[in-house]
């Protein structure tokens, strides 16, 4: 049994606990907190009653190092860096669910997250944790930068097409719609039920922090700087991201090639489901599961390509993917603990 | 591997498929339909993609008898009777998710469901499938009448108190609130999104079919006819039932006895969770899981007892309970396939 | 044009502004705030753009007295008392939307609201602002205690039946379901979208502050202390209260008398709509309007009476009723500004 | 008092009734139906109780001609043509809320709506009913083609920028998100509560009928064929459309010019509200009102322009705009009956 700790007690921590409860080779033996020290996880998250009897404790790295083999960090950005530095120095494997290790260029991180990075030397070591793109590197990594929820939803459909030169690397529009758990458990006016329910709005228009993350990975796939714009929207639902990506067929490329490229690329990837022609995903189909569903529209006449992707922001968009990464790092079968299907209707 | 069939392709069938996909000793090898014959279950329920490759077929009892050991019937009332009769005659075990075998008195069934019962002789054989009340009988039964969703939510908190004479057997008020999956997949004006969303209403006021079912079981527990009234309400959510039951302490009984009785009764029942004093359940805590959470308020001064219970109407209120019953009938560990915790937030 | 001030800038203040924008004899010339001083009301409530150009200011009673004829107070409990005292001394009419003047017995107020009442001598002067019950007194009052949202929903259906002795004055169960605006604009964990959405829960079980308010008014109607229990529930919707009240026919009373009594009592009350037999209200029917819809079930055999009432907690449950009261106090036609119908679907 | 009829009894008819109830110079004296003949409008739409006492009747054009001055047609496409032909021949003014008169090119209509147009000669006479673009023509028209809900949301922000040559006339992406009332009252699987709630999906990807309508009007504004793509999404809410439009600054144009152009264009248009820099609309702000709110992002460096617009699909997107058009046609002040502000929170 692999014994792990979770640093943090927010929604992604709760989702890790839910998933790992069904894992037969991994056990969470510690959850740390700043605000809820001494409180039983069952009071914070009554949905976990009967499966856990853990009390939140203060973050004590010495204790973690002595008792755990690996750590999930589910913290606000900026806080993970010193912890990851110390934990990995002692040989623990770390999956960071925050943004601290996602950027290859420390300046982009510092600009968008408005914080100084305290260990830029680790950025080269960290692996961007998208198993479908970087599986082999992940297996040997000690630090995983778990991708953002929006980036996961946009990179998986777009990267293969850019990599194989099927779509134009500029003029890409990524329009995402997210449930409210994406904003976390902290109270903010924008998370008040009455400000969200029965309406929809855009936010972070032109300025969202996930834009440079998406840009980094799409450019890496394309082998050149990609021109794209990203706008997230807040939808009155707890979970789910739907991302509608618009691109143009490259000259000489046919619509059929788009579908073939994605079907070929993901045929053996259990968590990436390419839907039949004419079928477009509903986020509820992947609710609580680690799947991403992708629907494809491509039109030879206009050259328009529309990719619609759906995932659960807490699962494939965060904790499910983190567990997938951790499985790979620890040499466990990748899908362990992740077999649950979407809870629908 | 126990091979089973599901007769019916509505929401409770989909939930059975979801649960049994995680079961290591049971496999669904057939799903039958009337409206969707020839359609792959993955097109009907894309959340099940990658786990099933079954095509809905017409209901052919001969084939079921030759290939299956047991059957789940998820049909509108009235349709199960002849099928159950034939299937059990051939030795198959049946869990009927409808109302056809729930009543001991055939007249009550015929009055409330407005249909003639075609095999009243089987009513004595059928066991009411509440494992926490009738576990031993279920193990030996060939026909299980799977309880209604509202009845499950009301009987589990109230029956032990009536049985032990702690509350008055009259003047009981049961006020339930249900998500919309309870009304099934069929299109009805009352299921139109715009008629449900952002509002709440009562329905079946004074006349709902689950009232006599609750009455039967509460009276059985009390050993006398219980006086009760039941009103269901429709809440803008997919899943979940919250039932608020009001009763009076019997003379000489203290508030403390109520809590003790329920804690004692359900201490070893994994799926029944008695919440701490002052904690009352939220239906989202049991979303997608087979648990029922019960919160207790009892007041010596006024004699008021309020029991608030929450379950997922598709799971402990239908398919989860059906699987729990089937496990018992087939001699499989009762909780197999039912370990999933509530998907929350 | 009657010039008025609103003290407070929360949801009930916003609703007052919305309603009074359509009033041809009343104008809001001042809104006061503690947290948003200097901020234009259009930034706080963009739905009011183009109709207002008011900046929130600090509460300056001298200025209010010199410029306004009447005042709406929309404040947390305890804060209104000294202001109302000073304002009425200067001849201004006050409608207090909080609880400070609702109780005839100061001890009940102090017990349930855990605050000392600083002007108990005014309680005798204040009129409980339910126009359908106390219209004449309201016309001549200087202080109106605007009723709570739950109490309005329960008193209007029950009071006439108690007053005329048609139902038993004990054993009454009042089960209410409310939208989230009832909890106000302040951020609380219980108002976080993800804690409310796609679920339902009870709260304040056995202890809610509206219970003694309902008890006071029902007892006043019955002419004796009424035995009742009240439980509120939180429903995933912004607006709306549905209250299901359970009572017993008094011996010798027929079901038909219940309907006749309510129809007779409210025939000339525009805002109280008694629905046809078999019709029960949906809260969305009264969304944004000042109406209350009441559906009736009564059964001779069992003696059961079920009354289902629906109102908009921000409108007939708060600001709409406050405006109705203010109209009466200022000698304006009672329905002015309140003609809007329910926004549905 | 102008006496009018409404042909049709769906959601847009109900919204017309709601709005016209507050109109002091117009009265609905007749509502016609096919499915609900003989049923009182108050039973169909209890939110209208106390304001109407109309019974749905069969559509009798002779009676309409003899009693009414003007008619709103709220019908499925294809049905309006013969009625409008006959009614206008008799001098009645018609506002058609369907698609039958929206296209200048009858072939586009016939291709996308798959029905033969029975009076193409009237297309030249009909005026596209966007008052902010075609006010003078509307005043003198006899037939108004009331715009689609998505087109209204996209044309109002984009047309002025195309007309003045500030954005590129190709590569425009229009990503819309709609509430479910947009799909009408008819029962469809896609309108079932459980298929919509707690999720989001795209539909009509690449093929939606509103695309050519938007294209027609944007091209008219640009004076050339515009290249654009439109994708609608279904959001779990009753009312509201949020449209996010992406365009590119034309060479030499600055971001500031975009804002100035829209502010100048709509300064005197009460129903079009250009929001302050950094503010983007929430659909709930315009709930139940005739306003459209537009937020602007434009960036000199990238040339990206993002316009986010919000309206109520039943109001400015349908019935509110229809009433605005009818007011203009009948010489009534344009905003009469349309002063209601957004019902929020």
Short mmCIF file of N, CA and C in Angstrom, two decimals, chain A residues 4 62 91 93 107 112 114 150 184 231 239 241 252 298:
data_model
loop_
_atom_site.label_atom_id
_atom_site.label_comp_id
_atom_site.label_asym_id
_atom_site.label_seq_id
_atom_site.Cartn_x
_atom_site.Cartn_y
_atom_site.Cartn_z
N UNK A 4 0.19 8.12 1.20
CA UNK A 4 0.38 9.49 0.69
C UNK A 4 -0.27 10.51 1.61
N UNK A 62 8.27 17.44 8.23
CA UNK A 62 9.09 16.36 8.79
C UNK A 62 8.26 15.08 8.94
N UNK A 91 13.30 12.91 -1.40
CA UNK A 91 12.96 11.75 -2.21
C UNK A 91 11.47 11.48 -2.38
N UNK A 93 7.82 11.95 -3.96
CA UNK A 93 7.26 12.35 -5.24
C UNK A 93 6.11 13.32 -4.98
N UNK A 107 9.20 33.92 -16.04
CA UNK A 107 8.70 35.29 -16.14
C UNK A 107 7.20 35.33 -16.43
N UNK A 112 1.89 36.66 -14.57
CA UNK A 112 0.45 36.38 -14.49
C UNK A 112 -0.02 36.06 -13.07
N UNK A 114 1.65 37.14 -10.31
CA UNK A 114 2.03 38.26 -9.46
C UNK A 114 2.70 37.81 -8.16
N UNK A 150 -9.06 24.32 -17.44
CA UNK A 150 -9.32 24.81 -18.79
C UNK A 150 -8.25 24.33 -19.77
N UNK A 184 -13.24 27.26 -6.53
CA UNK A 184 -12.80 26.83 -5.21
C UNK A 184 -13.82 27.05 -4.12
N UNK A 231 -11.50 32.71 -23.54
CA UNK A 231 -12.46 33.37 -22.64
C UNK A 231 -13.22 32.33 -21.84
N UNK A 239 -20.05 21.25 -11.29
CA UNK A 239 -18.93 20.63 -11.96
C UNK A 239 -19.10 20.68 -13.46
N UNK A 241 -16.63 21.35 -17.33
CA UNK A 241 -16.13 22.37 -18.26
C UNK A 241 -16.49 21.90 -19.65
N UNK A 252 -5.23 22.78 -48.03
CA UNK A 252 -4.96 21.43 -48.51
C UNK A 252 -5.40 20.32 -47.58
N UNK A 298 -16.07 19.68 -38.70
CA UNK A 298 -15.10 20.27 -39.64
C UNK A 298 -15.78 20.33 -40.99
#
